Amino acid sequence: MTFADMAPDRYPAILENACARSRFLLVCEHASHEIPGRWGDLGLPEELRQAHIAWDPGALGLSRGLARRLDAALVHAPVSRLVYDCNRAPDQPGAMTERSEMHEIPGNRRLSPEERAARTAAIYAPFHADLRAEIVRRLAQGAAPVLVTVHSFTPVWHGQPRAVEFGIIHDHDPALALAVLEESRDSGLVCGLNEPYSAADDVTHTLRLQALPYGLANVMLEIRNDLIATPEAEEAMAERLAPILARALGSLAAPAMAG
Amino acid sequence: MTFADMAPDRYPAILENACARSRFLLVCEHASHEIPGRWGDLGLPEELRQAHIAWDPGALGLSRGLARRLDAALVHAPVSRLVYDCNRAPDQPGAMTERSEMHEIPGNRRLSPEERAARTAAIYAPFHADLRAEIVRRLAQGAAPVLVTVHSFTPVWHGQPRAVEFGIIHDHDPALALAVLEESRDSGLVCGLNEPYSAADDVTHTLRLQALPYGLANVMLEIRNDLIATPEAEEAMAERLAPILARALGSLAAPAMAG
């Protein structure tokens, strides 16, 4: 028996722009609000299943705009983070959350260990295996991928408005994040380093899992979602951020070496 | 097209003792000297294809002995490290090495980027995806796995004899390694912390990739291979080391928490 046989159903990552030629590899863990049929509606009304608790509105559109402009590949997840949040390890409370902001998720209440394992095998494991496959293929071919995860955040959280518009977040290796911050000076955006949250809030799982072990340059980007609320706004933001990312990478002295 | 379609052939990890109940998860990356037919003999005589450059003699037998005594699962690689060394990232020179100790590996000379990518997809990617699947299944079910990689080393290296018998190696998280060293005091073995080599020699890839991102307690063990040269010696060494590992884990104050 192989390990794959243990997972009755798999939701592979979606890869776009596979043959892109730049070093950038864009990742969008919260691209989709799709809840596959086997998980029903998780006990939530339609409105909440479309809201920011289910996905990062605008993040996929922005990522696609960046991918085109940067000639970058893009990997994104096909399932709502309400079923499994691919930016969380399986033992983190947020992986299959019982609560998001002020909303209870009835379909996630008191999940059995078997159900937690089944969702992990069906969604988390294939997503990260597929992303890793793309990274290691490039490494094997002599390329030095640069991992950029793209997220959006809600302008109001627990009733409090958030002033920051563009959050730049790092884990143990801050080099690319600091370079992006530096290059964002004249962007006209209210920028925040490690805002609206930071690695201490356990939001950098993908960076830790996929970039740090290989010594890849990496950063997590967070855009306030009211700034990318339409396809036109997504495009405009991509047009604004793509040159910032390109300059930031160029400013790093040398390609990141594997650790 | 899914990512899996890109790999024409896969060599999945081998899982033994899947239903074991202890927290230990044993890993043996260099368990096999098998070279699948598609890679011929790599231009090496039979003698070298059986020698320590191809695998870690005794490591699998020792791992099995430990797995039985510790009630631990064991994950091992089915292909010789001469084809792909699963304890190396694809961009590390040792991943598909052109030279091992004083021996050239003709079949690895000037590999094309395509061949490097094919071996990575066929051997490295499935091994680590399968190992990760086992780790995250346990995490999802509320368990806190403890990763122990088991290796052997040659008593003579480039003509120099090595005095150390039992090497205990760590990466950024030294807790379990220090506990194993402490519990080995009365083992009668010549112990060495980060000997005969260390993380600085890039030998801790599996720990970095599989343990650190999840905050798992972890250690890499290296046994001098003349001490595990027969099935009886493997068993005797397992009998000696199993209680050391059990006591070392017990001495850690609390289960490692995900980072």
Short mmCIF file of C-alpha atoms in Angstrom, two decimals:
data_model
loop_
_atom_site.label_atom_id
_atom_site.label_comp_id
_atom_site.label_asym_id
_atom_site.label_seq_id
_atom_site.Cartn_x
_atom_site.Cartn_y
_atom_site.Cartn_z
CA MET A 1 0.00 0.00 0.00
CA THR A 2 1.32 3.45 -0.81
CA PHE A 3 0.59 6.52 1.29
CA ALA A 4 -1.54 7.98 -1.49
CA ASP A 5 -3.98 5.10 -1.09
CA MET A 6 -4.81 6.31 2.41
CA ALA A 7 -6.36 9.50 1.05
CA PRO A 8 -9.64 8.58 -0.64
CA ASP A 9 -9.90 11.98 -2.29
CA ARG A 10 -7.38 14.67 -3.13
CA TYR A 11 -7.65 18.30 -4.07
CA PRO A 12 -4.41 19.06 -5.89
CA ALA A 13 -2.97 22.55 -6.04
CA ILE A 14 -3.65 24.55 -9.18
CA LEU A 15 -0.62 25.64 -11.15
CA GLU A 16 -0.81 28.54 -13.59
CA ASN A 17 1.92 29.90 -15.78
CA ALA A 18 4.06 26.81 -15.26
CA CYS A 19 6.59 27.78 -17.90
CA ALA A 20 7.14 31.29 -16.61
CA ARG A 21 10.77 32.32 -16.63
CA SER A 22 11.30 34.65 -13.69
CA ARG A 23 12.48 33.50 -10.29
CA PHE A 24 9.20 34.53 -8.65
CA LEU A 25 6.88 31.77 -7.55
CA LEU A 26 3.59 33.21 -6.33
CA VAL A 27 1.42 31.34 -3.86
CA CYS A 28 -2.18 31.99 -2.96
CA GLU A 29 -3.37 29.68 -0.20
CA HIS A 30 -6.70 31.48 0.24
CA ALA A 31 -7.64 31.84 -3.40
CA SER A 32 -10.97 30.02 -3.28
CA HIS A 33 -14.18 30.03 -1.27
CA GLU A 34 -15.20 26.68 -2.79
CA ILE A 35 -16.52 24.10 -0.32
CA PRO A 36 -16.62 20.68 -2.02
CA GLY A 37 -19.91 18.80 -1.72
CA ARG A 38 -18.70 16.26 0.82
CA TRP A 39 -18.46 19.06 3.39
CA GLY A 40 -21.92 20.50 2.66
CA ASP A 41 -22.25 24.13 3.71
CA LEU A 42 -20.44 23.72 7.05
CA GLY A 43 -23.64 25.02 8.61
CA LEU A 44 -23.05 28.54 7.27
CA PRO A 45 -25.37 30.78 5.24
CA GLU A 46 -24.37 31.60 1.68
CA GLU A 47 -23.35 35.12 2.69
CA LEU A 48 -20.68 33.90 5.11
CA ARG A 49 -19.49 31.24 2.70
CA GLN A 50 -18.62 34.08 0.28
CA ALA A 51 -17.13 36.39 2.92
CA HIS A 52 -13.52 36.99 3.93
CA ILE A 53 -13.69 34.24 6.52
CA ALA A 54 -13.91 31.74 3.65
CA TRP A 55 -11.12 33.15 1.44
CA ASP A 56 -9.02 36.24 0.69
CA PRO A 57 -11.16 38.24 -1.72
CA GLY A 58 -9.09 39.77 -4.50
CA ALA A 59 -5.93 37.82 -3.71
CA LEU A 60 -6.20 35.44 -6.67
CA GLY A 61 -6.95 38.21 -9.14
CA LEU A 62 -4.05 40.25 -7.81
CA SER A 63 -1.79 37.19 -7.96
CA ARG A 64 -2.70 36.60 -11.58
CA GLY A 65 -1.98 40.21 -12.41
CA LEU A 66 1.41 39.92 -10.69
CA ALA A 67 2.14 36.61 -12.41
CA ARG A 68 1.60 38.14 -15.85
CA ARG A 69 3.68 41.20 -15.12
CA LEU A 70 6.52 39.33 -13.40
CA ASP A 71 6.51 36.32 -15.75
CA ALA A 72 5.95 34.19 -12.66
CA ALA A 73 4.34 30.84 -11.94
CA LEU A 74 1.38 30.83 -9.58
CA VAL A 75 0.24 28.03 -7.28
CA HIS A 76 -3.13 28.32 -5.56
CA ALA A 77 -5.42 26.22 -3.43
CA PRO A 78 -8.78 25.06 -4.78
CA VAL A 79 -10.68 24.74 -1.49
CA SER A 80 -11.94 27.27 1.08
CA ARG A 81 -9.81 27.79 4.14
CA LEU A 82 -12.91 27.07 6.19
CA VAL A 83 -12.48 23.40 5.25
CA TYR A 84 -8.68 23.47 5.62
CA ASP A 85 -6.45 26.55 5.78
CA CYS A 86 -3.32 25.57 3.82
CA ASN A 87 -1.33 28.29 5.58
CA ARG A 88 -1.69 26.43 8.89
CA ALA A 89 -0.07 23.23 10.16
CA PRO A 90 -2.56 20.48 11.06
CA ASP A 91 -2.02 20.99 14.78
CA GLN A 92 -2.67 24.74 14.66
CA PRO A 93 -6.16 25.78 15.82
CA GLY A 94 -6.69 27.75 12.60
CA ALA A 95 -6.18 24.75 10.32
CA MET A 96 -9.83 23.68 10.56
CA THR A 97 -11.11 26.55 12.60
CA GLU A 98 -14.14 26.38 14.87
CA ARG A 99 -14.42 30.16 14.86
CA SER A 100 -13.40 32.92 12.46
CA GLU A 101 -13.56 36.50 13.66
CA MET A 102 -16.94 36.51 15.46
CA HIS A 103 -18.48 33.63 13.51
CA GLU A 104 -18.84 30.07 14.73
CA ILE A 105 -18.29 27.42 12.03
CA PRO A 106 -20.81 24.70 12.97
CA GLY A 107 -19.40 22.15 10.51
CA ASN A 108 -15.99 22.40 12.19
CA ARG A 109 -17.20 21.91 15.75
CA ARG A 110 -15.46 19.13 17.67
CA LEU A 111 -14.00 17.41 14.62
CA SER A 112 -12.92 13.84 15.27
CA PRO A 113 -9.25 12.95 14.86
CA GLU A 114 -10.26 10.88 11.82
CA GLU A 115 -12.00 13.81 10.15
CA ARG A 116 -9.07 16.10 10.91
CA ALA A 117 -6.72 13.54 9.37
CA ALA A 118 -8.97 13.08 6.34
CA ARG A 119 -9.09 16.81 5.58
CA THR A 120 -5.34 17.08 6.09
CA ALA A 121 -4.73 14.24 3.64
CA ALA A 122 -7.26 15.54 1.12
CA ILE A 123 -6.31 19.22 1.04
CA TYR A 124 -3.21 20.22 3.01
CA ALA A 125 -0.88 17.37 2.04
CA PRO A 126 -1.46 17.57 -1.73
CA PHE A 127 -1.29 21.36 -1.77
CA HIS A 128 2.09 21.43 -0.11
CA ALA A 129 3.41 18.41 -1.99
CA ASP A 130 2.46 20.04 -5.28
CA LEU A 131 3.98 23.38 -4.29
CA ARG A 132 7.13 21.62 -3.12
CA ALA A 133 7.32 19.67 -6.39
CA GLU A 134 7.38 22.96 -8.27
CA ILE A 135 10.07 24.39 -5.99
CA VAL A 136 12.35 21.38 -6.09
CA ARG A 137 12.02 20.95 -9.85
CA ARG A 138 13.39 24.46 -10.22
CA LEU A 139 16.14 23.88 -7.67
CA ALA A 140 17.13 20.68 -9.44
CA GLN A 141 17.42 22.60 -12.69
CA GLY A 142 19.69 25.19 -11.14
CA ALA A 143 17.15 27.96 -10.59
CA ALA A 144 16.71 29.86 -7.32
CA PRO A 145 12.98 30.38 -6.81
CA VAL A 146 11.67 33.34 -4.82
CA LEU A 147 8.54 32.58 -2.83
CA VAL A 148 5.89 35.29 -2.53
CA THR A 149 2.62 34.46 -0.82
CA VAL A 150 -0.27 36.79 -1.62
CA HIS A 151 -3.10 37.47 0.84
CA SER A 152 -5.80 40.02 1.52
CA PHE A 153 -7.21 41.19 4.82
CA THR A 154 -10.48 42.75 5.86
CA PRO A 155 -10.57 46.53 6.48
CA VAL A 156 -12.56 46.02 9.69
CA TRP A 157 -11.70 43.34 12.26
CA HIS A 158 -13.84 42.83 15.34
CA GLY A 159 -15.31 46.26 14.68
CA GLN A 160 -11.97 48.06 14.50
CA PRO A 161 -10.91 49.71 11.22
CA ARG A 162 -7.39 48.91 10.04
CA ALA A 163 -5.30 51.79 8.70
CA VAL A 164 -2.58 49.74 7.06
CA GLU A 165 -3.13 49.06 3.35
CA PHE A 166 -0.13 46.94 2.41
CA GLY A 167 1.33 44.54 4.97
CA ILE A 168 4.74 42.98 4.39
CA ILE A 169 5.41 40.00 6.62
CA HIS A 170 8.47 37.86 7.19
CA ASP A 171 9.57 34.88 9.23
CA HIS A 172 13.18 34.16 10.25
CA ASP A 173 14.64 35.50 7.01
CA PRO A 174 13.56 39.16 6.64
CA ALA A 175 15.76 40.10 3.65
CA LEU A 176 13.16 40.23 0.90
CA ALA A 177 10.49 41.73 3.19
CA LEU A 178 12.80 44.58 4.14
CA ALA A 179 13.67 45.14 0.50
CA VAL A 180 9.97 45.25 -0.47
CA LEU A 181 9.30 47.72 2.34
CA GLU A 182 12.15 49.91 1.16
CA GLU A 183 10.96 49.85 -2.46
CA SER A 184 7.38 50.66 -1.35
CA ARG A 185 8.31 54.06 0.03
CA ASP A 186 6.88 56.00 -2.87
CA SER A 187 4.00 53.63 -3.52
CA GLY A 188 1.40 55.90 -1.96
CA LEU A 189 0.22 52.93 0.12
CA VAL A 190 0.14 52.90 3.91
CA CYS A 191 2.70 50.15 4.47
CA GLY A 192 3.30 48.11 7.60
CA LEU A 193 6.07 45.66 8.36
CA ASN A 194 4.56 42.59 10.02
CA GLU A 195 1.12 44.16 9.98
CA PRO A 196 -1.77 43.56 10.42
CA TYR A 197 -0.20 40.47 12.02
CA SER A 198 3.15 38.74 12.16
CA ALA A 199 4.95 35.41 12.35
CA ALA A 200 4.22 35.45 16.09
CA ASP A 201 0.55 34.97 15.14
CA ASP A 202 1.46 31.77 13.29
CA VAL A 203 0.57 33.16 9.88
CA THR A 204 3.82 32.26 8.13
CA HIS A 205 3.45 28.50 7.90
CA THR A 206 3.96 28.34 4.12
CA LEU A 207 7.14 30.41 4.37
CA ARG A 208 8.45 28.15 7.13
CA LEU A 209 7.54 24.98 5.34
CA GLN A 210 8.48 25.81 1.78
CA ALA A 211 11.04 28.62 1.74
CA LEU A 212 13.20 28.44 4.87
CA PRO A 213 14.35 24.79 4.52
CA TYR A 214 15.69 25.60 1.05
CA GLY A 215 17.03 29.04 1.87
CA LEU A 216 14.71 30.68 -0.68
CA ALA A 217 14.18 34.41 -0.60
CA ASN A 218 10.61 34.84 0.62
CA VAL A 219 7.93 37.26 1.75
CA MET A 220 4.24 37.26 2.61
CA LEU A 221 2.16 40.11 1.18
CA GLU A 222 -1.14 41.31 2.66
CA ILE A 223 -3.35 43.78 0.76
CA ARG A 224 -6.38 45.37 2.40
CA ASN A 225 -9.24 43.85 0.46
CA ASP A 226 -11.21 47.04 -0.16
CA LEU A 227 -8.31 48.08 -2.43
CA ILE A 228 -8.74 45.01 -4.68
CA ALA A 229 -12.51 44.70 -4.65
CA THR A 230 -13.02 44.70 -8.44
CA PRO A 231 -11.12 43.16 -11.37
CA GLU A 232 -10.01 46.66 -12.36
CA ALA A 233 -8.72 47.36 -8.86
CA GLU A 234 -6.86 44.03 -8.81
CA GLU A 235 -5.16 44.94 -12.07
CA ALA A 236 -4.30 48.42 -10.87
CA MET A 237 -2.77 47.03 -7.67
CA ALA A 238 -0.78 44.45 -9.65
CA GLU A 239 0.51 47.27 -11.83
CA ARG A 240 1.57 49.10 -8.68
CA LEU A 241 3.17 46.19 -6.86
CA ALA A 242 4.91 44.28 -9.67
CA PRO A 243 7.71 46.83 -10.16
CA ILE A 244 8.16 47.04 -6.39
CA LEU A 245 8.71 43.30 -6.19
CA ALA A 246 11.03 43.31 -9.19
CA ARG A 247 13.14 46.10 -7.75
CA ALA A 248 13.18 44.50 -4.30
CA LEU A 249 14.51 41.24 -5.70
CA GLY A 250 17.06 43.09 -7.78
CA SER A 251 18.29 44.88 -4.69
CA LEU A 252 19.16 41.68 -2.86
CA ALA A 253 22.90 41.30 -3.23
CA ALA A 254 22.92 37.75 -4.55
CA PRO A 255 20.55 34.81 -5.05
CA ALA A 256 19.62 33.20 -1.74
CA MET A 257 21.73 30.10 -1.16
CA ALA A 258 20.25 26.90 0.23
CA GLY A 259 20.92 26.77 3.96
CA MET B 1 -2.74 18.45 -15.86
CA THR B 2 -1.84 17.74 -12.26
CA PHE B 3 1.68 17.93 -10.88
CA ALA B 4 1.78 14.15 -10.47
CA ASP B 5 1.53 13.73 -14.24
CA MET B 6 4.88 15.41 -14.65
CA ALA B 7 6.68 12.54 -12.91
CA PRO B 8 6.59 9.53 -15.23
CA ASP B 9 7.78 7.20 -12.47
CA ARG B 10 7.72 7.42 -8.71
CA TYR B 11 9.53 5.57 -5.96
CA PRO B 12 7.34 6.02 -2.90
CA ALA B 13 8.72 5.86 0.61
CA ILE B 14 8.32 2.57 2.45
CA LEU B 15 6.35 2.71 5.67
CA GLU B 16 6.72 0.01 8.30
CA ASN B 17 4.89 -0.27 11.58
CA ALA B 18 2.28 2.29 10.50
CA CYS B 19 0.05 1.64 13.50
CA ALA B 20 2.77 1.97 16.11
CA ARG B 21 1.68 3.92 19.14
CA SER B 22 4.72 5.77 20.43
CA ARG B 23 5.56 9.34 19.45
CA PHE B 24 8.78 8.24 17.73
CA LEU B 25 8.85 8.35 13.96
CA LEU B 26 12.07 6.81 12.64
CA VAL B 27 13.46 7.80 9.26
CA CYS B 28 16.14 6.04 7.27
CA GLU B 29 16.99 7.98 4.11
CA HIS B 30 19.96 5.75 3.22
CA ALA B 31 18.34 2.37 3.82
CA SER B 32 18.86 0.90 0.37
CA HIS B 33 21.63 0.37 -2.16
CA GLU B 34 19.09 -0.45 -4.86
CA ILE B 35 19.66 1.24 -8.22
CA PRO B 36 16.51 0.87 -10.37
CA GLY B 37 17.09 -0.41 -13.89
CA ARG B 38 16.53 2.87 -15.64
CA TRP B 39 19.76 4.15 -14.10
CA GLY B 40 21.83 1.10 -15.02
CA ASP B 41 24.90 0.67 -12.82
CA LEU B 42 25.88 4.36 -12.84
CA GLY B 43 29.18 3.17 -14.30
CA LEU B 44 30.25 1.59 -11.01
CA PRO B 45 31.46 -1.96 -10.31
CA GLU B 46 29.27 -4.20 -8.16
CA GLU B 47 31.60 -3.77 -5.19
CA LEU B 48 31.10 0.00 -5.02
CA ARG B 49 27.37 -0.32 -5.61
CA GLN B 50 27.21 -2.31 -2.38
CA ALA B 51 29.60 -0.09 -0.41
CA HIS B 52 28.89 2.73 2.05
CA ILE B 53 28.90 5.29 -0.74
CA ALA B 54 25.64 3.71 -1.99
CA TRP B 55 23.84 3.43 1.36
CA ASP B 56 24.27 3.34 5.14
CA PRO B 57 25.03 -0.33 5.89
CA GLY B 58 23.25 -1.49 9.03
CA ALA B 59 21.05 1.58 9.37
CA LEU B 60 17.84 -0.11 8.21
CA GLY B 61 18.37 -3.16 10.42
CA LEU B 62 19.10 -0.94 13.39
CA SER B 63 16.05 1.21 12.60
CA ARG B 64 13.84 -1.88 12.51
CA GLY B 65 15.21 -3.02 15.84
CA LEU B 66 14.52 0.41 17.31
CA ALA B 67 11.04 0.52 15.77
CA ARG B 68 10.11 -2.78 17.45
CA ARG B 69 11.46 -1.77 20.82
CA LEU B 70 10.05 1.77 20.78
CA ASP B 71 6.72 0.84 19.17
CA ALA B 72 7.61 3.34 16.46
CA ALA B 73 6.72 3.79 12.81
CA LEU B 74 9.59 3.69 10.34
CA VAL B 75 9.82 5.45 6.98
CA HIS B 76 12.67 4.53 4.63
CA ALA B 77 13.79 5.26 1.10
CA PRO B 78 13.81 2.50 -1.52
CA VAL B 79 16.57 3.84 -3.79
CA SER B 80 20.33 4.25 -3.37
CA ARG B 81 21.58 7.70 -2.44
CA LEU B 82 23.87 7.47 -5.46
CA VAL B 83 20.80 8.06 -7.63
CA TYR B 84 19.29 10.66 -5.28
CA ASP B 85 20.24 11.33 -1.66
CA CYS B 86 16.94 12.09 0.08
CA ASN B 87 18.79 13.89 2.88
CA ARG B 88 19.88 16.59 0.45
CA ALA B 89 17.92 19.41 -1.23
CA PRO B 90 17.96 19.28 -5.03
CA ASP B 91 20.36 22.20 -5.28
CA GLN B 92 22.91 20.70 -2.90
CA PRO B 93 25.91 19.11 -4.62
CA GLY B 94 25.39 15.86 -2.68
CA ALA B 95 21.85 15.33 -3.98
CA MET B 96 23.06 13.53 -7.13
CA THR B 97 26.71 13.46 -6.34
CA GLU B 98 29.46 13.31 -8.95
CA ARG B 99 31.92 12.08 -6.36
CA SER B 100 31.65 10.21 -3.06
CA GLU B 101 34.71 10.03 -0.84
CA MET B 102 37.44 9.24 -3.42
CA HIS B 103 35.16 7.64 -5.99
CA GLU B 104 33.86 9.28 -9.15
CA ILE B 105 30.28 8.36 -10.06
CA PRO B 106 30.37 8.22 -13.88
CA GLY B 107 26.59 7.98 -14.23
CA ASN B 108 26.19 11.26 -12.35
CA ARG B 109 28.68 13.27 -14.37
CA ARG B 110 27.34 16.51 -15.81
CA LEU B 111 23.68 15.65 -15.39
CA SER B 112 21.36 17.75 -17.51
CA PRO B 113 18.84 19.99 -15.76
CA GLU B 114 16.12 17.68 -17.13
CA GLU B 115 17.71 14.56 -15.63
CA ARG B 116 18.20 16.32 -12.30
CA ALA B 117 14.55 17.34 -12.31
CA ALA B 118 13.43 13.83 -13.29
CA ARG B 119 15.32 12.19 -10.43
CA THR B 120 14.05 14.82 -8.01
CA ALA B 121 10.46 14.16 -9.09
CA ALA B 122 10.88 10.38 -9.07
CA ILE B 123 12.68 9.91 -5.74
CA TYR B 124 13.06 13.01 -3.57
CA ALA B 125 9.59 14.51 -3.97
CA PRO B 126 7.62 11.33 -3.22
CA PHE B 127 9.86 10.37 -0.31
CA HIS B 128 9.36 13.66 1.45
CA ALA B 129 5.68 13.93 0.52
CA ASP B 130 5.09 10.46 1.99
CA LEU B 131 7.07 11.22 5.14
CA ARG B 132 5.21 14.52 5.52
CA ALA B 133 1.86 12.77 5.04
CA GLU B 134 2.71 10.52 7.98
CA ILE B 135 3.75 13.49 10.14
CA VAL B 136 0.74 15.63 9.37
CA ARG B 137 -1.71 12.77 9.82
CA ARG B 138 -0.42 12.40 13.35
CA LEU B 139 -0.48 16.14 13.99
CA ALA B 140 -4.05 16.32 12.70
CA GLN B 141 -5.03 13.58 15.14
CA GLY B 142 -3.53 15.44 18.07
CA ALA B 143 -0.27 13.50 18.38
CA ALA B 144 3.17 15.13 18.66
CA PRO B 145 5.58 13.05 16.56
CA VAL B 146 9.27 12.90 17.41
CA LEU B 147 11.54 12.64 14.38
CA VAL B 148 14.65 10.47 14.64
CA THR B 149 16.75 9.93 11.53
CA VAL B 150 19.05 6.92 11.64
CA HIS B 151 22.34 6.78 9.74
CA SER B 152 25.63 4.91 9.74
CA PHE B 153 29.10 6.15 8.86
CA THR B 154 32.25 4.46 7.68
CA PRO B 155 35.03 3.84 10.24
CA VAL B 156 37.66 5.10 7.80
CA TRP B 157 37.20 8.26 5.72
CA HIS B 158 39.81 9.33 3.19
CA GLY B 159 42.22 6.99 4.96
CA GLN B 160 41.64 8.44 8.43
CA PRO B 161 40.11 6.25 11.15
CA ARG B 162 37.23 7.79 13.09
CA ALA B 163 37.19 7.31 16.86
CA VAL B 164 33.61 8.35 17.47
CA GLU B 165 31.13 5.47 17.58
CA PHE B 166 27.82 7.21 18.15
CA GLY B 167 27.25 10.64 16.65
CA ILE B 168 24.30 12.77 17.79
CA ILE B 169 23.52 15.63 15.44
CA HIS B 170 21.10 18.52 15.65
CA ASP B 171 20.02 21.50 13.61
CA HIS B 172 18.52 24.69 15.10
CA ASP B 173 16.63 22.85 17.84
CA PRO B 174 19.17 20.93 19.94
CA ALA B 175 16.86 19.84 22.78
CA LEU B 176 16.44 16.16 21.95
CA ALA B 177 20.06 15.78 20.78
CA LEU B 178 21.34 17.13 24.09
CA ALA B 179 18.99 14.84 25.99
CA VAL B 180 20.20 11.81 23.99
CA LEU B 181 23.81 12.78 24.66
CA GLU B 182 23.06 13.08 28.37
CA GLU B 183 21.34 9.70 28.50
CA SER B 184 24.22 8.08 26.55
CA ARG B 185 26.76 8.74 29.29
CA ASP B 186 26.82 5.18 30.56
CA SER B 187 26.30 3.56 27.17
CA GLY B 188 29.92 2.49 26.82
CA LEU B 189 29.94 4.11 23.38
CA VAL B 190 32.30 6.86 22.31
CA CYS B 191 29.75 9.61 21.75
CA GLY B 192 30.17 12.84 19.84
CA LEU B 193 27.80 15.79 19.56
CA ASN B 194 27.66 16.90 15.94
CA GLU B 195 30.24 14.30 14.95
CA PRO B 196 31.49 13.01 12.58
CA TYR B 197 29.84 15.99 10.90
CA SER B 198 27.27 18.65 11.68
CA ALA B 199 24.49 20.80 10.32
CA ALA B 200 27.19 23.10 8.92
CA ASP B 201 28.04 20.25 6.52
CA ASP B 202 24.45 20.34 5.20
CA VAL B 203 23.60 16.88 6.54
CA THR B 204 20.41 17.87 8.37
CA HIS B 205 18.12 18.50 5.43
CA THR B 206 15.42 16.07 6.60
CA LEU B 207 15.35 17.67 10.06
CA ARG B 208 15.07 21.13 8.51
CA LEU B 209 12.40 20.09 6.07
CA GLN B 210 10.24 17.83 8.19
CA ALA B 211 10.76 18.62 11.87
CA LEU B 212 11.58 22.32 12.28
CA PRO B 213 8.56 23.77 10.42
CA TYR B 214 6.25 21.83 12.75
CA GLY B 215 8.27 22.32 15.91
CA LEU B 216 8.78 18.56 16.30
CA ALA B 217 11.41 17.28 18.70
CA ASN B 218 14.12 15.85 16.46
CA VAL B 219 17.59 14.35 16.26
CA MET B 220 19.87 12.70 13.72
CA LEU B 221 21.72 9.58 14.89
CA GLU B 222 24.94 8.30 13.31
CA ILE B 223 26.32 4.86 14.23
CA ARG B 224 29.76 3.74 13.07
CA ASN B 225 28.95 0.95 10.65
CA ASP B 226 31.48 -1.59 11.93
CA LEU B 227 29.34 -1.75 15.08
CA ILE B 228 26.24 -2.82 13.14
CA ALA B 229 27.83 -5.07 10.53
CA THR B 230 25.69 -8.17 11.17
CA PRO B 231 22.01 -8.72 11.98
CA GLU B 232 23.04 -9.73 15.52
CA ALA B 233 25.05 -6.54 15.94
CA GLU B 234 22.15 -4.46 14.65
CA GLU B 235 19.88 -6.04 17.22
CA ALA B 236 22.38 -5.57 20.02
CA MET B 237 22.80 -1.89 19.14
CA ALA B 238 19.03 -1.40 18.99
CA GLU B 239 18.82 -2.97 22.45
CA ARG B 240 21.41 -0.50 23.66
CA LEU B 241 19.99 2.63 22.04
CA ALA B 242 16.23 2.14 22.46
CA PRO B 243 16.18 2.84 26.21
CA ILE B 244 18.47 5.83 25.69
CA LEU B 245 16.00 7.34 23.22
CA ALA B 246 13.03 6.57 25.45
CA ARG B 247 14.68 8.17 28.48
CA ALA B 248 15.82 11.18 26.44
CA LEU B 249 12.29 11.85 25.22
CA GLY B 250 10.95 11.40 28.72
CA SER B 251 13.42 13.95 30.02
CA LEU B 252 12.15 16.70 27.74
CA ALA B 253 9.91 18.81 29.90
CA ALA B 254 6.86 18.86 27.63
CA PRO B 255 5.83 17.81 24.15
CA ALA B 256 7.28 20.09 21.49
CA MET B 257 4.70 22.63 20.41
CA ALA B 258 4.26 23.66 16.78
CA GLY B 259 6.12 26.90 16.15
#
